[in-house]
mmCIF file of C-alpha atoms in Angstrom:
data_model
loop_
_atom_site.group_PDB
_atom_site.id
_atom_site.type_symbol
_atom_site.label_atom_id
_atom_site.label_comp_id
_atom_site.label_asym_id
_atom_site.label_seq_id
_atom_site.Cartn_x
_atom_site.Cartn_y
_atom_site.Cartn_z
ATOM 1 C CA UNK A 273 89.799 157.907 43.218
ATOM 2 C CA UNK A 274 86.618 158.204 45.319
ATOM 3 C CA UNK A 275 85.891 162.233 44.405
ATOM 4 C CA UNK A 276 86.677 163.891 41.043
ATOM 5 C CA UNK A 277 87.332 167.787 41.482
ATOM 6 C CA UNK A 278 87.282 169.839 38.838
ATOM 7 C CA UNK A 279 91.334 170.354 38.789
ATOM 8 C CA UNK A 280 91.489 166.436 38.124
ATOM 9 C CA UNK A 281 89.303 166.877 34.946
ATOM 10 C CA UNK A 282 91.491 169.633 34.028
ATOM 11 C CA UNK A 283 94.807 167.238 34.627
ATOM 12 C CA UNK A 284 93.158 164.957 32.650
ATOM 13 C CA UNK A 285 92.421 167.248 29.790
ATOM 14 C CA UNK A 286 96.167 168.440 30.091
ATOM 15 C CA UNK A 287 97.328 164.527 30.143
ATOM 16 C CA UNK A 288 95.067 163.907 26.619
ATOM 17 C CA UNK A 289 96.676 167.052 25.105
ATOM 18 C CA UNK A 290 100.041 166.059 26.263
ATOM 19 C CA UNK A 291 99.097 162.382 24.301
ATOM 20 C CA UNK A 292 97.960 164.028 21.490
ATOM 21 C CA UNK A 293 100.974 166.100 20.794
ATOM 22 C CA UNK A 294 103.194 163.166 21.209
ATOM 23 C CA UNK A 295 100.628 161.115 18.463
ATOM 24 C CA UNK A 296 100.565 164.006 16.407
ATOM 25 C CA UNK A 297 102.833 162.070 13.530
ATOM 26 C CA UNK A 298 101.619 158.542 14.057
ATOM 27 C CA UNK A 299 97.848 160.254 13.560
ATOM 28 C CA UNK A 300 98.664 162.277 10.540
ATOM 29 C CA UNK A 301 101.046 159.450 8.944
ATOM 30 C CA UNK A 302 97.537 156.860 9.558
ATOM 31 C CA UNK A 303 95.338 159.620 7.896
ATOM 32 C CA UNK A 304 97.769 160.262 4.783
ATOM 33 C CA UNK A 305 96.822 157.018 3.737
ATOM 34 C CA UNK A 306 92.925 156.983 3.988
ATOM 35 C CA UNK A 307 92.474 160.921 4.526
ATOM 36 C CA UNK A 308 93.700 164.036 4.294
ATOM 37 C CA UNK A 309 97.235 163.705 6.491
ATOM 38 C CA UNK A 310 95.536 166.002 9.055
ATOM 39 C CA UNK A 311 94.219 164.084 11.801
ATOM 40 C CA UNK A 312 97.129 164.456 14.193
ATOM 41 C CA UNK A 313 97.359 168.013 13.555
ATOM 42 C CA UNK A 314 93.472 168.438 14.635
ATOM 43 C CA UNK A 315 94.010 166.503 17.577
ATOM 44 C CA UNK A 316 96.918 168.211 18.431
ATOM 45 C CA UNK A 317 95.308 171.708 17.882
ATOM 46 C CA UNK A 318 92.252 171.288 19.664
ATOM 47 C CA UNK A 319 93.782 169.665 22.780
ATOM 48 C CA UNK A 320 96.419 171.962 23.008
ATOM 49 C CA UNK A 321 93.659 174.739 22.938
ATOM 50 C CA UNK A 322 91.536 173.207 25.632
ATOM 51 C CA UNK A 323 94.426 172.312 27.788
ATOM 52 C CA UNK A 324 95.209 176.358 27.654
ATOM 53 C CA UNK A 325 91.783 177.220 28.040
ATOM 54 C CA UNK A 326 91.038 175.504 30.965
ATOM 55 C CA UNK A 327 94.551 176.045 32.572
ATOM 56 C CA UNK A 328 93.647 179.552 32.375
ATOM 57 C CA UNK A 329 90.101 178.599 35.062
ATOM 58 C CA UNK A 330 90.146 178.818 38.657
ATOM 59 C CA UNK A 331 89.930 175.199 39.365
ATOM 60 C CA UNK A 332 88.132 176.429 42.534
ATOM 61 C CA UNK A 333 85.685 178.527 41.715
ATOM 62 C CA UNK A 334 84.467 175.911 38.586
ATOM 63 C CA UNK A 335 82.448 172.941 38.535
ATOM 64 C CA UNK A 336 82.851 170.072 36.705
ATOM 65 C CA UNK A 337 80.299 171.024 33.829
ATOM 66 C CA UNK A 338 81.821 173.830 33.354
ATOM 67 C CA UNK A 339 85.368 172.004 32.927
ATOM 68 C CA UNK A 340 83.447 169.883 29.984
ATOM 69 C CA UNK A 341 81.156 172.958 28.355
ATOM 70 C CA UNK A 342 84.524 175.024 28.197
ATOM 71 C CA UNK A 343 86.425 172.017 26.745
ATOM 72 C CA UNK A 344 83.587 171.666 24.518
ATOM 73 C CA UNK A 345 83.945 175.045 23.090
ATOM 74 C CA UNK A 346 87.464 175.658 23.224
ATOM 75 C CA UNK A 347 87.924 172.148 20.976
ATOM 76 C CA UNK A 348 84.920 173.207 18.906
ATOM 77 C CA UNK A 349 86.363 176.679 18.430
ATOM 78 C CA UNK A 350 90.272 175.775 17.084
ATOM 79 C CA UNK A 351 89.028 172.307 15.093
ATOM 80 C CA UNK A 352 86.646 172.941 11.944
ATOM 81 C CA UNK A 353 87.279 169.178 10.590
ATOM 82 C CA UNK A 354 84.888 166.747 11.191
ATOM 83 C CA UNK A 355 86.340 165.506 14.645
ATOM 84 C CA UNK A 356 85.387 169.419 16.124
ATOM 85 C CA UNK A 357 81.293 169.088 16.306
ATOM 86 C CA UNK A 358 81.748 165.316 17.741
ATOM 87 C CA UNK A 359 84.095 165.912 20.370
ATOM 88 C CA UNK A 360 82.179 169.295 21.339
ATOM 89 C CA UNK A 361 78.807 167.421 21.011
ATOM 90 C CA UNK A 362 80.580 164.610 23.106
ATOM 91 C CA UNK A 363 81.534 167.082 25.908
ATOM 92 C CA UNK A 364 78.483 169.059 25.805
ATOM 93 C CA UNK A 365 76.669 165.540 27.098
ATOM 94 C CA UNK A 366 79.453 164.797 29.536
ATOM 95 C CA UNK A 367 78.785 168.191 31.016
ATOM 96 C CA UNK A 368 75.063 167.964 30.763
ATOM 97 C CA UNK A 369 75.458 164.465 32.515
ATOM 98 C CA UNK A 370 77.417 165.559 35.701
ATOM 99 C CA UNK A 371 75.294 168.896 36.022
ATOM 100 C CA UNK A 372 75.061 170.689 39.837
ATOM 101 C CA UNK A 373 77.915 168.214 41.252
ATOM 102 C CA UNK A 374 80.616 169.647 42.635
ATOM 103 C CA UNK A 375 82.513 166.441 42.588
ATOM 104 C CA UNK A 376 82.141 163.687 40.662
ATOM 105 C CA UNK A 377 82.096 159.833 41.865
ATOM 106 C CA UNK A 378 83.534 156.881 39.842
ATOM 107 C CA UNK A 379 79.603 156.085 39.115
ATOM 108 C CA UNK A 380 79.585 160.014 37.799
ATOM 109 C CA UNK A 381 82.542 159.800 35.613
ATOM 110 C CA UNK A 382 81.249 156.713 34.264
ATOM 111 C CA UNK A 383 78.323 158.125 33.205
ATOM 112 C CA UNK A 384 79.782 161.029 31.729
ATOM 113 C CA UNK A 385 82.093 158.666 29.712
ATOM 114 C CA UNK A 386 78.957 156.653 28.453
ATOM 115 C CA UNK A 387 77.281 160.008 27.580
ATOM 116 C CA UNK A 388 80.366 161.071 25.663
ATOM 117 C CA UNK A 389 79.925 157.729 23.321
ATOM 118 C CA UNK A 390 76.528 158.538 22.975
ATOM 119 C CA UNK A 391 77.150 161.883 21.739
ATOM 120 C CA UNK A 392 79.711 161.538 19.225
ATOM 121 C CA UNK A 393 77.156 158.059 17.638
ATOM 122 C CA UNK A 394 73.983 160.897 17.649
ATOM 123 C CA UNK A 395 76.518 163.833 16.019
ATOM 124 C CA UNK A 396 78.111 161.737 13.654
ATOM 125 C CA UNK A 397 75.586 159.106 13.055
ATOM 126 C CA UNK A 398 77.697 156.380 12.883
ATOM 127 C CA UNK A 399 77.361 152.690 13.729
ATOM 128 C CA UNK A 400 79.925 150.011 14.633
ATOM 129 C CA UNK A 401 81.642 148.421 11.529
ATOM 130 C CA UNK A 402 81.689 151.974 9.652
ATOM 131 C CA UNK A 403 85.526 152.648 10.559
ATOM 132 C CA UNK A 404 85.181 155.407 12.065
ATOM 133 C CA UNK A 405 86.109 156.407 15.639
ATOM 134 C CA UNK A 406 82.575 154.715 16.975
ATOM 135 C CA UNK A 407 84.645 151.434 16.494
ATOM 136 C CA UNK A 408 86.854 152.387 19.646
ATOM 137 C CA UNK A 409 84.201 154.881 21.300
ATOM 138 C CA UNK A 410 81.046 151.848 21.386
ATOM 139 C CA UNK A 411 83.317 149.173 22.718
ATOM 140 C CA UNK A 412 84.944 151.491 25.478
ATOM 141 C CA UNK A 413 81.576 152.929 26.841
ATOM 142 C CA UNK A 414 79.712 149.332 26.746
ATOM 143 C CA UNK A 415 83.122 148.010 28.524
ATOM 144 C CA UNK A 416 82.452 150.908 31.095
ATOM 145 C CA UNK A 417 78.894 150.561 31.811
ATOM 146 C CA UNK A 418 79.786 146.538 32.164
ATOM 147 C CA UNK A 419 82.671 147.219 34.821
ATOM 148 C CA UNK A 420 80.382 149.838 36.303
ATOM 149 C CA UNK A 421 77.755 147.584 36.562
ATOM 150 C CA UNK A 422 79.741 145.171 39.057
ATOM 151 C CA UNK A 423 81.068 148.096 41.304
ATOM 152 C CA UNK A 424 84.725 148.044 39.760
ATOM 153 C CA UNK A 425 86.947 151.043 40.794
ATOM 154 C CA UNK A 426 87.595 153.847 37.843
ATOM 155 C CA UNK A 427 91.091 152.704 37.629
ATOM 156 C CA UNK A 428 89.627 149.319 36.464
ATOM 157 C CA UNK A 429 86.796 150.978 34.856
ATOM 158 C CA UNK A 430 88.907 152.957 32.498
ATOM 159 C CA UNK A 431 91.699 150.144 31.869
ATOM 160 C CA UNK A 432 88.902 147.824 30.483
ATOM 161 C CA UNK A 433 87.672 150.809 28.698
ATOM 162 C CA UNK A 434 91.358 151.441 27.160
ATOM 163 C CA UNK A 435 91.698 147.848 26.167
ATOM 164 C CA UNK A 436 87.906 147.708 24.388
ATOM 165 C CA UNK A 437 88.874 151.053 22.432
ATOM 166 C CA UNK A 438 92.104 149.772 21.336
ATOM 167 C CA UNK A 439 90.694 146.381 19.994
ATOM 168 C CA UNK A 440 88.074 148.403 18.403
ATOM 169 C CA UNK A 441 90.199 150.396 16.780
ATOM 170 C CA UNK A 442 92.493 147.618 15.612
ATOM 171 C CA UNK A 443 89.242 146.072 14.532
ATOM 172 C CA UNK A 444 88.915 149.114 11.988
ATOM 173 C CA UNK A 445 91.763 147.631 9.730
ATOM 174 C CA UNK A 446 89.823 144.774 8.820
ATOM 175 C CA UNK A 447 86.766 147.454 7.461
ATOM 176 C CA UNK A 448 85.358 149.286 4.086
ATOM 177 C CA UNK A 449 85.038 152.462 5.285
ATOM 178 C CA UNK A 450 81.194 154.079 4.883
ATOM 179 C CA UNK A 451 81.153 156.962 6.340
ATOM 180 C CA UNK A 452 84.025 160.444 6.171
ATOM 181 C CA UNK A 453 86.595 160.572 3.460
ATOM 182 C CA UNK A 454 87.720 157.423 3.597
ATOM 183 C CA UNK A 455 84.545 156.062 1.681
ATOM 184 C CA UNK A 456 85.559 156.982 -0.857
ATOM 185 C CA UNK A 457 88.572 154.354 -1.083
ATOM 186 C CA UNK A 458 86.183 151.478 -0.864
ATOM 187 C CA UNK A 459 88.141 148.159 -0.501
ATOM 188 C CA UNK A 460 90.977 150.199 -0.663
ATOM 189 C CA UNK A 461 91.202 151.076 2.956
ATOM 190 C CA UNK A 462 91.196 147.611 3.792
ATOM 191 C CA UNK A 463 94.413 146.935 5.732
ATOM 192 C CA UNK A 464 94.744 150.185 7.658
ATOM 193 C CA UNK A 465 93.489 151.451 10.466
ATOM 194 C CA UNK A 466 90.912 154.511 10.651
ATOM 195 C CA UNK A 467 92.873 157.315 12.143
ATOM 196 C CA UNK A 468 89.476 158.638 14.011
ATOM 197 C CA UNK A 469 89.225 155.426 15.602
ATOM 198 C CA UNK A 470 93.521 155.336 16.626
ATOM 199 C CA UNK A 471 92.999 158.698 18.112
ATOM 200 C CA UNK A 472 89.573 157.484 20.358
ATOM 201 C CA UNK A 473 91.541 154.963 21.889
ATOM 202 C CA UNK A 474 94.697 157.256 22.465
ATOM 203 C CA UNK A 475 92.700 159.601 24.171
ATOM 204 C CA UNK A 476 90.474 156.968 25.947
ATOM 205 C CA UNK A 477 93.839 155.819 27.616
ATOM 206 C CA UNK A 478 95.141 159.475 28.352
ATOM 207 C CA UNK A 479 91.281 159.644 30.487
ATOM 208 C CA UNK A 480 92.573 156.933 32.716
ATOM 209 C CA UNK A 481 96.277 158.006 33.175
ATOM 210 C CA UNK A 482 95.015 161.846 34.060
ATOM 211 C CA UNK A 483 92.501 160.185 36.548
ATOM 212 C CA UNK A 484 94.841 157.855 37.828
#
């Protein structure tokens, strides 16, 4: 895909929802055992709300900031759990990062993916080997600024980003949790995987099949 309009971003917002609502279970059944059982409603929640919310835009008449600010605040708005102020923070950069384009190139979308990363590590102050959803999100955006870097296409761009998340978030099953609720468990968590980090790379996949 050479030019990203706005209605792609808003497919691709209406593919993650679409992921999220299938996940919904799987998310909630990971999070019963290290957290609160919620996760997949959350996730479900706020995707379904941002899917509606941007449905309801005239793809036309909206640029691709707006696309992110309005996901932003619609996720921000239905989610108060912890996952609400990093994905808002997260599309708040991605929106800051594509700013006065009316279309987006691969290189754009790239970028806005690395600034997403970035924002959810600043909100949520989180390194790698804290299982949390970092563990998918540092991996995917270092995999995208790699394949970037050598002039891949977004399709490939965002598969090696899938792949990263997902062994960063299988990664997460091997971890003491030190950061969220899960801390609490200690070695206790060992053996499953961090339901923040499962959903990263669910959506992270749902970003390539909605810009595919």
């Amino acid at each position: 895909m050479s030019e990203i309009t706005s209605a792609n971003l808003i497919a691709m917002f209406a593919e993650i929802a679409k992921s999220m609502a299938d996940a919904k279970a799987h998310l909630c059944e990971l999070d019963g055992v290290i957290g609160d059982a919620d996760h997949g409603i959350a996730m479900d929640l706020g995707f379904s709300t941002v899917a509606t919310n941007l449905g309801a835009l005239d793809a036309a008449a909206t640029d691709p900031a707006m696309v992110f600010n309005t996901a932003a605040k619609s996720f921000l708005n239905a989610v108060g759990a912890s996952s609400g102020p990093l994905y808002a923070t997260a599309f708040m950069r991605a929106g800051a990062s594509v700013k006065g384009k009316n279309v987006l190139s691969d290189a754009d979308f790239a970028d806005a993916f690395i600034a997403m990363a970035k924002g959810i590590q600043d909100r949520g102050k989180a390194e790698i080997g804290d299982k949390t959803m970092i563990d998918a999100w540092a991996p995917a955006a270092s995999a995208v600024e790699a394949a970037k870097a050598r002039s891949a296409s977004l399709a490939e761009i965002l598969d090696e980003a899938g792949k990263a998340a997902e062994k960063g978030a299988e990664a997460t099953k091997a971890m003491i949790a030190s950061k969220g609720r899960s801390a609490r468990l200690g070695e206790r968590a060992i053996g499953h995987i961090d339901p923040g980090a499962a959903s990263a790379a669910i959506l992270i996949r749902a970003i390539g099949r909605g810009l595919d």
